[in-house]
mmCIF file of C-alpha atoms and ligand atoms in Angstrom:
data_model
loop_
_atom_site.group_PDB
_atom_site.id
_atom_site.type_symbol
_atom_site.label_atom_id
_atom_site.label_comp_id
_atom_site.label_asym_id
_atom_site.label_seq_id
_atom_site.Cartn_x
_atom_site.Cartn_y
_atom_site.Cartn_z
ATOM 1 C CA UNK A 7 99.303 99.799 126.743
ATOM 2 C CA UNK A 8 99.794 103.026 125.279
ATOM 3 C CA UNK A 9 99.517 104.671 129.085
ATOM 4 C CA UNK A 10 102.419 102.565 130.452
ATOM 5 C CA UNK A 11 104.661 103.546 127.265
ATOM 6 C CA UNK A 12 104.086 106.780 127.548
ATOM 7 C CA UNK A 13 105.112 106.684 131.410
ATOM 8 C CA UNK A 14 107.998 104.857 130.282
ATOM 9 C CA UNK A 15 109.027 107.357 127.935
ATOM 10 C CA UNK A 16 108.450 109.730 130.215
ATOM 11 C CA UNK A 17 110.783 108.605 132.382
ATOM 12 C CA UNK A 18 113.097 108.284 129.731
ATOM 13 C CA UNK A 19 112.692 111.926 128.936
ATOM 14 C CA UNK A 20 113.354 112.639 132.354
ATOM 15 C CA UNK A 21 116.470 111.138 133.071
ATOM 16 C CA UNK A 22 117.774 112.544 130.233
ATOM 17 C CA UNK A 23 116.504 116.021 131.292
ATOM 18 C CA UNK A 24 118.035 115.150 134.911
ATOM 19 C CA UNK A 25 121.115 113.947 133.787
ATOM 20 C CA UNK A 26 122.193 117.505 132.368
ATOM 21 C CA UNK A 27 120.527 119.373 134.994
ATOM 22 C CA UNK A 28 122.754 117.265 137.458
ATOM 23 C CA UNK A 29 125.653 117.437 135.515
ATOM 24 C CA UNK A 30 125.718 120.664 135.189
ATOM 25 C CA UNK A 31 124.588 121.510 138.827
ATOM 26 C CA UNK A 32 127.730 119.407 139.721
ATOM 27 C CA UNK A 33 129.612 121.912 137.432
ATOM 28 C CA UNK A 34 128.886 124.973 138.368
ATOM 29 C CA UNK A 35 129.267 123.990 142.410
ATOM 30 C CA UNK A 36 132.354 123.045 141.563
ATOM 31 C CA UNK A 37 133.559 125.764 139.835
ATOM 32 C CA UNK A 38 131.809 128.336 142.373
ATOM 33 C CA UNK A 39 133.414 126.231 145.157
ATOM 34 C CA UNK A 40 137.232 126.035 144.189
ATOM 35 C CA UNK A 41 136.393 129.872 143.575
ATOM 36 C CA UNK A 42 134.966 131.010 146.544
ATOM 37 C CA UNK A 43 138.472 129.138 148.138
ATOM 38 C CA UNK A 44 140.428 130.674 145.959
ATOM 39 C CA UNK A 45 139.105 133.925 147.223
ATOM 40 C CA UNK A 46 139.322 133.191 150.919
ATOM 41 C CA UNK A 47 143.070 132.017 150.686
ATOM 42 C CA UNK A 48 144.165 134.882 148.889
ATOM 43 C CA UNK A 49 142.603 137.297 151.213
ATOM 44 C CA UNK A 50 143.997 135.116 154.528
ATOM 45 C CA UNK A 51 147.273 135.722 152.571
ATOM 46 C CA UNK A 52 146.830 139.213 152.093
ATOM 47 C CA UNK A 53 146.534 139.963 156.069
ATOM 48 C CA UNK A 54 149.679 137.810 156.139
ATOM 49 C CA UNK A 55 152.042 140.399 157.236
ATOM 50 C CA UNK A 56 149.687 142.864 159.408
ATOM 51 C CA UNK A 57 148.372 140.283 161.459
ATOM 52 C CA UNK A 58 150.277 138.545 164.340
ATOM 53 C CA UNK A 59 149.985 134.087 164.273
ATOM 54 C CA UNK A 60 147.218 134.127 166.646
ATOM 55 C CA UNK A 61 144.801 136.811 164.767
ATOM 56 C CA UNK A 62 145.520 135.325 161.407
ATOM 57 C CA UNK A 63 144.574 131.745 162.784
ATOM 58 C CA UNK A 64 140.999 133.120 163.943
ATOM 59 C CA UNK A 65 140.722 135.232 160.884
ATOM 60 C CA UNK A 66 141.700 132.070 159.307
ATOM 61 C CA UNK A 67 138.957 130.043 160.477
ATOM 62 C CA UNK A 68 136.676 132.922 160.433
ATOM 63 C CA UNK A 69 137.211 133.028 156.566
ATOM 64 C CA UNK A 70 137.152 128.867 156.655
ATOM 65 C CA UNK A 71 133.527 128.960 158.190
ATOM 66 C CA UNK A 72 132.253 131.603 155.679
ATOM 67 C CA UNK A 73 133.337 129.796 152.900
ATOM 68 C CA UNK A 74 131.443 126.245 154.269
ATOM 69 C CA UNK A 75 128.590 128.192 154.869
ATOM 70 C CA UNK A 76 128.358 130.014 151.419
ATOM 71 C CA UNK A 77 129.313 126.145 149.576
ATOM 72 C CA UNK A 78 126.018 124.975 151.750
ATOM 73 C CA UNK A 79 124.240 127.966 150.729
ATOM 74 C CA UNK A 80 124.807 127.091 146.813
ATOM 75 C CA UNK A 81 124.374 123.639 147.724
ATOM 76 C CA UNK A 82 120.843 124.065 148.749
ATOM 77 C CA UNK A 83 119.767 126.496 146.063
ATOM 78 C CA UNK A 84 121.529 123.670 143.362
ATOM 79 C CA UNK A 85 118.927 121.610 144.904
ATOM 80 C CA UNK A 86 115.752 123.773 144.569
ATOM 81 C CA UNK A 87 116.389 124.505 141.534
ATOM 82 C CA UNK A 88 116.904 120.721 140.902
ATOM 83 C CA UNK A 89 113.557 119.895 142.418
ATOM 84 C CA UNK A 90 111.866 122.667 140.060
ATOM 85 C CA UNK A 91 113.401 120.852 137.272
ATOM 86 C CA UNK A 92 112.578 117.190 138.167
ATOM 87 C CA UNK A 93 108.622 118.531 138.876
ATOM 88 C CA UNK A 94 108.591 121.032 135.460
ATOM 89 C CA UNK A 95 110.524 118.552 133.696
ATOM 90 C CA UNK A 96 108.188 115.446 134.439
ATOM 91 C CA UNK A 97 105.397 117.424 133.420
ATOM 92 C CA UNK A 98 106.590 118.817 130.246
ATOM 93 C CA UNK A 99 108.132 115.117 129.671
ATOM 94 C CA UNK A 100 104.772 113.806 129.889
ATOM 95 C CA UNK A 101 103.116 116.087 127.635
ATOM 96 C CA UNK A 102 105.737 115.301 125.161
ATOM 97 C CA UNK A 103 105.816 111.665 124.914
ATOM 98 C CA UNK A 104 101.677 111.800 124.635
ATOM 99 C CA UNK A 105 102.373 114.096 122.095
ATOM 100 C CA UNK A 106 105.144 111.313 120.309
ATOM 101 C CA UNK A 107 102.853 109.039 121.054
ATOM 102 C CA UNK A 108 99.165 110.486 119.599
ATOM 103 C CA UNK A 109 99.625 109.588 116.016
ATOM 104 C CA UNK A 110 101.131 106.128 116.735
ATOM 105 C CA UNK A 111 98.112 105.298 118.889
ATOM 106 C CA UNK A 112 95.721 107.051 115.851
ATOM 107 C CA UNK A 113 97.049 105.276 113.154
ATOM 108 C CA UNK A 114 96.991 101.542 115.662
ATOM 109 C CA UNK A 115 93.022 102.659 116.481
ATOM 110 C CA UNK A 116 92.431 103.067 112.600
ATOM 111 C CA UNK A 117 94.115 99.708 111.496
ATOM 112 C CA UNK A 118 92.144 98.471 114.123
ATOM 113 C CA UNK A 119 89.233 99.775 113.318
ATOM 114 C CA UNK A 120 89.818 98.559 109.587
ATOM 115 C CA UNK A 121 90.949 95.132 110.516
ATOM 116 C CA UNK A 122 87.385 94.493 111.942
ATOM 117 C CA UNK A 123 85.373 96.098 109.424
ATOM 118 C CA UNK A 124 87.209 94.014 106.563
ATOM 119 C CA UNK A 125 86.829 90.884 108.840
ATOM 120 C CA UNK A 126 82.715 92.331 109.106
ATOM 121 C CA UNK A 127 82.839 92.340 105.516
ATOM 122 C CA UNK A 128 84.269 89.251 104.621
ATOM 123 C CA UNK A 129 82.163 87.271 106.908
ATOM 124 C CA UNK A 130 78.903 88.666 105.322
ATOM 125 C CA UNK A 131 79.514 86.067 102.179
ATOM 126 C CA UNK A 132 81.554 83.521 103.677
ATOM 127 C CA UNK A 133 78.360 82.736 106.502
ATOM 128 C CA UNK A 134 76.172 83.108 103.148
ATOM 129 C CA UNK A 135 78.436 80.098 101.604
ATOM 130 C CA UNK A 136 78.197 78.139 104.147
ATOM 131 C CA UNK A 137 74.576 78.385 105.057
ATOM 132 C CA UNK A 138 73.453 77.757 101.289
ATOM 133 C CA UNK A 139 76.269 74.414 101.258
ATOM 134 C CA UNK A 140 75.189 72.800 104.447
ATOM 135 C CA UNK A 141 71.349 73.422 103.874
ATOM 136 C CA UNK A 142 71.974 71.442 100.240
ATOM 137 C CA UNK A 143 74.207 68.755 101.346
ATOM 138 C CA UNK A 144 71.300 67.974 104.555
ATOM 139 C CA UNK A 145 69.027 67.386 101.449
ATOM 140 C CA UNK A 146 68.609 63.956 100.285
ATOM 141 C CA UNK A 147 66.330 64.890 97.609
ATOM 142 C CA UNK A 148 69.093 67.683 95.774
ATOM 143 C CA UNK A 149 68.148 67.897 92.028
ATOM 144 C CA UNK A 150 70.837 68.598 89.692
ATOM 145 C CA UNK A 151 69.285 71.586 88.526
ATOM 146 C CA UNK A 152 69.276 73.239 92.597
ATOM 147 C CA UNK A 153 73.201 72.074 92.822
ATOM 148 C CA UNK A 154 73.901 74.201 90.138
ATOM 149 C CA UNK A 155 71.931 76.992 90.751
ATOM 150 C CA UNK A 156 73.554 76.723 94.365
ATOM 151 C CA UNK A 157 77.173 76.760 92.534
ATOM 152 C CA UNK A 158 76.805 79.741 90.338
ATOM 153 C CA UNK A 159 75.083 81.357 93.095
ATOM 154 C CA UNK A 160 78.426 80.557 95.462
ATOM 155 C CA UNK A 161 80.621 81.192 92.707
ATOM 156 C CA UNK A 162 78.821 85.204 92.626
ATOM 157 C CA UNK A 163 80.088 85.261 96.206
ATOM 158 C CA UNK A 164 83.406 83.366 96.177
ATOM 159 C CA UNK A 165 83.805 86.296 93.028
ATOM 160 C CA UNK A 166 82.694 89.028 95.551
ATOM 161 C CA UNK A 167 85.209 88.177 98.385
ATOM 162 C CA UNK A 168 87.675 88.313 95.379
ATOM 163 C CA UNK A 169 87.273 91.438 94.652
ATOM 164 C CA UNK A 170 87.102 92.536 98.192
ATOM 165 C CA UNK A 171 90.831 90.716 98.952
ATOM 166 C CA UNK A 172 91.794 92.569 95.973
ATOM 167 C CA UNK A 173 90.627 96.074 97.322
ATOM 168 C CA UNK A 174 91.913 95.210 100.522
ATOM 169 C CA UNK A 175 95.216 94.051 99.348
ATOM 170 C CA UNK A 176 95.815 97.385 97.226
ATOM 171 C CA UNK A 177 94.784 99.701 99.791
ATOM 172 C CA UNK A 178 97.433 98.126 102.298
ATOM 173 C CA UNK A 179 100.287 98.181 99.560
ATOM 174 C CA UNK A 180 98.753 101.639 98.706
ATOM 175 C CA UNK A 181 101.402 103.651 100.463
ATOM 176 C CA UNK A 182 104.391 102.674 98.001
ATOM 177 C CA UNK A 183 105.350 105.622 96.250
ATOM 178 C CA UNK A 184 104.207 105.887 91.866
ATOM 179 C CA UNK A 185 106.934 106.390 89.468
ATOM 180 C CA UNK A 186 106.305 109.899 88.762
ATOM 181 C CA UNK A 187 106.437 110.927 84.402
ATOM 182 C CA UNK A 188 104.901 112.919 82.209
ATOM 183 C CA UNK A 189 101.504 111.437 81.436
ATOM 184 C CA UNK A 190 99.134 112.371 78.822
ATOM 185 C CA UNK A 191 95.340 112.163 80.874
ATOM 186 C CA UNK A 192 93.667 111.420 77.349
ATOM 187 C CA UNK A 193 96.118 108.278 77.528
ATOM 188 C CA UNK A 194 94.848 107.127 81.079
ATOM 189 C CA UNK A 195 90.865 108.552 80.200
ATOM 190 C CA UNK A 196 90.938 106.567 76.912
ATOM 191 C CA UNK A 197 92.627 103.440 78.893
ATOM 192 C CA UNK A 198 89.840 103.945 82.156
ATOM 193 C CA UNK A 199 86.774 103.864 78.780
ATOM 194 C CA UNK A 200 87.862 100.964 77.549
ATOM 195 C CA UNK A 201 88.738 99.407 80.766
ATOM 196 C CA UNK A 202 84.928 100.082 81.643
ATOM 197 C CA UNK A 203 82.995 99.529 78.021
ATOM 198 C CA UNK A 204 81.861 96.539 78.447
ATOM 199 C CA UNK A 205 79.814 97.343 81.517
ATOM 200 C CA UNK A 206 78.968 100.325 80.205
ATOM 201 C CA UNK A 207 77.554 98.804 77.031
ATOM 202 C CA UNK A 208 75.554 96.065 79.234
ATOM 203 C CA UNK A 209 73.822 98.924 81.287
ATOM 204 C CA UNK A 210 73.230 100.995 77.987
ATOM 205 C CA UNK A 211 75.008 103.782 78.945
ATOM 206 C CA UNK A 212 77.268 106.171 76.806
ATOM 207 C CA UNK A 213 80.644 107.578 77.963
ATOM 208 C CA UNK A 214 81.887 110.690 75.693
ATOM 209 C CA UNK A 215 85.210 110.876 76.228
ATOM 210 C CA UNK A 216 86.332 114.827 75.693
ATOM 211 C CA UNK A 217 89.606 114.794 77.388
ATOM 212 C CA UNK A 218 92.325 116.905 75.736
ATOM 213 C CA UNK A 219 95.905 115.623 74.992
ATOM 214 C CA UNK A 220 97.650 117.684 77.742
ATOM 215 C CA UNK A 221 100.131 115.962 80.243
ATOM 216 C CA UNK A 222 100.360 115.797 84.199
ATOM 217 C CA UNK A 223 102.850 113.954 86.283
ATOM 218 C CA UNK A 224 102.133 110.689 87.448
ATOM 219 C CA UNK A 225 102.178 107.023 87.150
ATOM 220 C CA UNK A 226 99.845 105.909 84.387
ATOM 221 C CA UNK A 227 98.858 102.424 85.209
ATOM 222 C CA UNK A 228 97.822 103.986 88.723
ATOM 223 C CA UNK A 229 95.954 106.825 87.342
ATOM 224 C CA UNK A 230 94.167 104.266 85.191
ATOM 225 C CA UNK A 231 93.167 102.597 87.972
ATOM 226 C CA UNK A 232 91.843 105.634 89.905
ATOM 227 C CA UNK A 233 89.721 107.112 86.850
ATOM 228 C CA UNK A 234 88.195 103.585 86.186
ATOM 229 C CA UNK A 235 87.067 103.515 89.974
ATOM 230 C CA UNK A 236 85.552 106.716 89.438
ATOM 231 C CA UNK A 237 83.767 105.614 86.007
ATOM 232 C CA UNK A 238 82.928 102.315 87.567
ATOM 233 C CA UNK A 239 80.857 104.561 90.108
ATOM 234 C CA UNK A 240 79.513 107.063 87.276
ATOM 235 C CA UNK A 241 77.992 103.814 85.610
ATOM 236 C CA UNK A 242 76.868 101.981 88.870
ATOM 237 C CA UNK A 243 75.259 104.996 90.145
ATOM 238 C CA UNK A 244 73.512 106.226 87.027
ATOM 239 C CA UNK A 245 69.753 104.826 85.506
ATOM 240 C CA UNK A 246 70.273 102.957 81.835
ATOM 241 C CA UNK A 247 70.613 105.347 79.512
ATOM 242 C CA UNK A 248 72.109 108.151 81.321
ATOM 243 C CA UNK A 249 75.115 109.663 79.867
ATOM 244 C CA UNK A 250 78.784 110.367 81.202
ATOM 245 C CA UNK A 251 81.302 112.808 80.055
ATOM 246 C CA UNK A 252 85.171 112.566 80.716
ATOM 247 C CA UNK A 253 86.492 115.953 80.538
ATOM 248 C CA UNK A 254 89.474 117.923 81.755
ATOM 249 C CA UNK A 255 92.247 120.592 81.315
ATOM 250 C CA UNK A 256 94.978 122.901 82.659
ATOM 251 C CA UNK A 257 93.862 124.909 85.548
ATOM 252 C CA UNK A 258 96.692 127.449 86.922
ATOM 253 C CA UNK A 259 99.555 124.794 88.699
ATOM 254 C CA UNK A 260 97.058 121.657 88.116
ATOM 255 C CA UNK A 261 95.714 119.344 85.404
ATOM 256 C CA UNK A 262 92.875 118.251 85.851
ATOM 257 C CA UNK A 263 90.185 115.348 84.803
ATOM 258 C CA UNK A 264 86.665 114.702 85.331
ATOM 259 C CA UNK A 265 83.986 112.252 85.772
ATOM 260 C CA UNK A 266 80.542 113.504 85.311
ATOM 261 C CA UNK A 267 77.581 111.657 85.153
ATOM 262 C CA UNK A 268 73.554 112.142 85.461
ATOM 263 C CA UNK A 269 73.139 109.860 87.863
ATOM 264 C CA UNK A 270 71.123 109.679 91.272
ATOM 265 C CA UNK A 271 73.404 111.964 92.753
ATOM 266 C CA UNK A 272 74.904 112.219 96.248
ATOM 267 C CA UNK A 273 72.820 113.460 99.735
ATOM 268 C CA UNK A 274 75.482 116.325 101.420
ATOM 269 C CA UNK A 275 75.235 114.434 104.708
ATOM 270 C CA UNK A 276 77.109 111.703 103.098
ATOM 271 C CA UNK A 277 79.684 113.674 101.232
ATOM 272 C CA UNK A 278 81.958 114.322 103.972
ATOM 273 C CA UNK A 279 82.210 110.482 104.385
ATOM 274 C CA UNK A 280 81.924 109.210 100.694
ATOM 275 C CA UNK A 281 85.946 108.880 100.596
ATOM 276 C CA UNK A 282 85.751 107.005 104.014
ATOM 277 C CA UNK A 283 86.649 103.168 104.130
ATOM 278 C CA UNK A 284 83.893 100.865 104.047
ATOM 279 C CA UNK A 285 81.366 103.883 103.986
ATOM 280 C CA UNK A 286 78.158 103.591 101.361
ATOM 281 C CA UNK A 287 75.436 105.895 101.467
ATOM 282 C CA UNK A 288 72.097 104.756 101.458
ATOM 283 C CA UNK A 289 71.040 104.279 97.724
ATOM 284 C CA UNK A 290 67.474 102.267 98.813
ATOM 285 C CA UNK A 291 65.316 105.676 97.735
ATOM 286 C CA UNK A 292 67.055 105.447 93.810
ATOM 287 C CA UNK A 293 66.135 101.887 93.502
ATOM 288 C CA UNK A 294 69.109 101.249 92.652
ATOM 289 C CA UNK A 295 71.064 98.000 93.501
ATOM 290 C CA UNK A 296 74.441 98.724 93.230
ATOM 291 C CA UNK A 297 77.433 95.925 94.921
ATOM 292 C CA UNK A 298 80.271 97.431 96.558
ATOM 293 C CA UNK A 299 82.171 97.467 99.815
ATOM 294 C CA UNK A 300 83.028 101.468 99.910
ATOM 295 C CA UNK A 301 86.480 101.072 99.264
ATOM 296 C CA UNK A 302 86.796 102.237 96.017
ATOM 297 C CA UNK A 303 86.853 106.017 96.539
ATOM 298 C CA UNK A 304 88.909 105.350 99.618
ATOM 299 C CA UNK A 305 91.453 103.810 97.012
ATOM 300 C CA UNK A 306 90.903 106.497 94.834
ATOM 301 C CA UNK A 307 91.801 109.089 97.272
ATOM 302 C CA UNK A 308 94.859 107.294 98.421
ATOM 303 C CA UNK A 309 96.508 107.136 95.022
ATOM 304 C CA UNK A 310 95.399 110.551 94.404
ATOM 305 C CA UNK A 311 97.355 111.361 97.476
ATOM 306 C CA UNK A 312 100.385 109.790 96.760
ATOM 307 C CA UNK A 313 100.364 111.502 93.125
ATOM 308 C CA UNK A 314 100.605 114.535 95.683
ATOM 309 C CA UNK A 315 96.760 115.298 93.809
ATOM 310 C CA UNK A 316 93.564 115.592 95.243
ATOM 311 C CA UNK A 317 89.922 114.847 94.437
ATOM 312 C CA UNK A 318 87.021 116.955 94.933
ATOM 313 C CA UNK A 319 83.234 115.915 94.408
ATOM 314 C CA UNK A 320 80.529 118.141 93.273
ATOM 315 C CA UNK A 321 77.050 116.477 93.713
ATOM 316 C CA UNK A 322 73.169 117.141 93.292
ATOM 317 C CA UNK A 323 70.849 114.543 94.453
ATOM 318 C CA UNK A 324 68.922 112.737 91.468
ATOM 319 C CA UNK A 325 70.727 115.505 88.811
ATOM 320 C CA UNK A 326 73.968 114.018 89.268
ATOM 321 C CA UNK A 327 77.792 113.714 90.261
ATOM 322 C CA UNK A 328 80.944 115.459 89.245
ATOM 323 C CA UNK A 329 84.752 113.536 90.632
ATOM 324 C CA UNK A 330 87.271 116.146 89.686
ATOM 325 C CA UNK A 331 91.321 114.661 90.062
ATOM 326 C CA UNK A 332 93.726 117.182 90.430
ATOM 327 C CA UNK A 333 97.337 116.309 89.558
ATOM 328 C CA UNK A 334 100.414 118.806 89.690
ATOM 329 C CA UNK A 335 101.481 120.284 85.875
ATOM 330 C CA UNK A 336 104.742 118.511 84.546
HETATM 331 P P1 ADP B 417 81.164 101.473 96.612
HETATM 332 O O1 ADP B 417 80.820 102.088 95.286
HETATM 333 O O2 ADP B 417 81.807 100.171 96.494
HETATM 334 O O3 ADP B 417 80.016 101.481 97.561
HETATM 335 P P2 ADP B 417 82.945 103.727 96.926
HETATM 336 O O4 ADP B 417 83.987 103.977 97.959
HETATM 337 O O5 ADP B 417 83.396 103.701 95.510
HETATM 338 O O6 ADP B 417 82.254 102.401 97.349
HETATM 339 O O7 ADP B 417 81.842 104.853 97.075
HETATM 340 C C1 ADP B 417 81.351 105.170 98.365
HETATM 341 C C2 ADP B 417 79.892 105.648 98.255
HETATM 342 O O8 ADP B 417 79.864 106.924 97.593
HETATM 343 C C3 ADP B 417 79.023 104.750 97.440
HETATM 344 O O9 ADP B 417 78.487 103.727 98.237
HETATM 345 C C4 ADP B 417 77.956 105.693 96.907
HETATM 346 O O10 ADP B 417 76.946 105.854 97.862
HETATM 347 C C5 ADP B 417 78.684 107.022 96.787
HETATM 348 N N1 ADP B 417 79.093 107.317 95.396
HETATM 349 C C6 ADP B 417 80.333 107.195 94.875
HETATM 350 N N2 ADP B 417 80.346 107.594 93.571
HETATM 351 C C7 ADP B 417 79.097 107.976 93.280
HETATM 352 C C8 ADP B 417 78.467 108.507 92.107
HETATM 353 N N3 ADP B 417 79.125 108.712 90.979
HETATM 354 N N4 ADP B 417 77.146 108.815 92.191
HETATM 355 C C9 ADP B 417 76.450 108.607 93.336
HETATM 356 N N5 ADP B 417 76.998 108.126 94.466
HETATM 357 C C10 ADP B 417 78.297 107.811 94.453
#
């Protein structure tokens, strides 16, 4: 598809490219042409009076046949240099629209790609519904007590594919551009610990939340929502018992806030990929179970993008991980 549009556009490029060089081939011969007559009738003129009728006829034509031969000889260099331009032109016309074209057919081959791992990822549960519900309903002998085990254990999966829609569903609305105010970060820390306590409390582990009251730019209900996906990973990622610290500051033309926790740490081979979509490093060898689809950093990134911020990741495996957001200063 994208080969045939690019030819297409090449030979859109081309006729545009032709048209002027035609145009203004047809100019110029026409100028040079009424001038090089010009020329020749003024000089027949000139020999007007030395020349008797007969002499000034031949030198006449003599001057008529110059002047066809020096129109043909413009003529055919118009159309060399014509032919250089339609063979330079449709070369550099298809570089160009491959060039126009590269980061449509990038970001088609990404949505692709996305499409099909969200459709990989939403099958996982749904085949997982369906298998436990058909196996149940083919038993005669289904005791009350195995239908509702089967229920809550469908409901922990219908939940699940909730929270993946949800993902999914923010990260395609994720390119509309925050409201952009002064925020204070112990505001959207303090909002992101409470948004998190609960689970916190359940897996016994203590958040100390030393963020100081300075302000960045931003939107906070966004912000909120990145620093909780980074302290949802601090607690997921960490043993019971561990401890995380929120902290942050002014650092030259940024603010910034951190996530650090003690928990099992990230391998470097995975940290170039950690903010990828759908990526999750293998956690088998910390024994820990942790649920997730890998979208949550790639969320995280994307709103720290369109804060025009950043976030870097410092990490030692089994000592622990350190998100750091950078935001631009009010
Ligand atoms: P999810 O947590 O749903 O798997 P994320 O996009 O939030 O997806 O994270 C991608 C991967 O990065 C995780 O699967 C995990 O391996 C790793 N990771 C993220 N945060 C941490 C952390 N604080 N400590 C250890 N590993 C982490």
């Amino acid at each position: 598809m994208f080969h045939s549009a690019a030819l297409k556009l090449t030979g859109w490029y081309l006729l545009i490219v032709m048209s002027l060089s035609v145009g203004l081939s047809a100019v110029i011969y026409h100028i040079s042409s009424s001038d090089l007559g010009r020329d020749a009738r003024r000089q027949v003129a000139y020999f007007n009076g030395f020349l008797g009728p007969e002499d000034l006829e031949n030198y006449a034509q003599l001057k008529q046949n110059q002047l066809e031969a020096d129109r043909n000889h413009i003529k055919n260099r118009l159309v060399v240099f014509n032919l250089i331009i339609l063979a330079g032109g449709g070369i550099a016309s298809y570089a160009l629209a491959r060039r126009t074209l590269e980061p449509i057919e990038q970001s088609l081959e990404t949505q692709k790609r996305f499409t099909a791992d969200a459709s990989h990822e939403l099958r996982t549960p749904l085949t997982a519904i369906q298998t436990e519900t058909e196996v149940a309903l083919r038993d005669p002998k289904l005791s009350k007590a195995r239908a509702k085990e089967l229920l809550a254990s469908n409901l922990e999966e219908v939940a699940k594919l909730r929270q993946l829609s949800e993902a999914l569903l923010r990260l395609a609305n994720g390119s509309q551009q925050p409201e952009m105010k002064p925020v204070s970060i112990k505001a959207v820390a303090d909002d992101a610990v409470a948004r998190n306590a609960k689970v916190a409390k359940a897996r016994k582990i203590a958040i100390s939340n030393d963020v100081p009251a300075v302000e960045a730019t931003g939107d906070k209900e966004s912000l909120v929502e990145l620093v909780s996906i980074l302290l949802d990973n601090a607690i997921k990622y960490s043993q019971p018992g561990n401890k995380i610290t929120l902290s942050g500051g002014k650092h030259g033309k940024t603010t910034r806030l951190s996530v650090t926790d003690k928990g099992i740490g990230i391998q470097a081979h995975d940290l170039p990929y950690i903010f990828d979509r759908f990526y999750r490093a293998d956690t088998s060898r910390s024994k820990l179970k942790a649920d997730g689809y890998g979208l949550g950093l790639a969320l995280a990134k994307q709103l720290a993008e369109l804060h025009e911020g950043s976030i870097e990741v410092k990490s030692i495996p089994g000592k622990g991980s350190t998100f750091t957001l950078s935001l631009p200063n009010v």
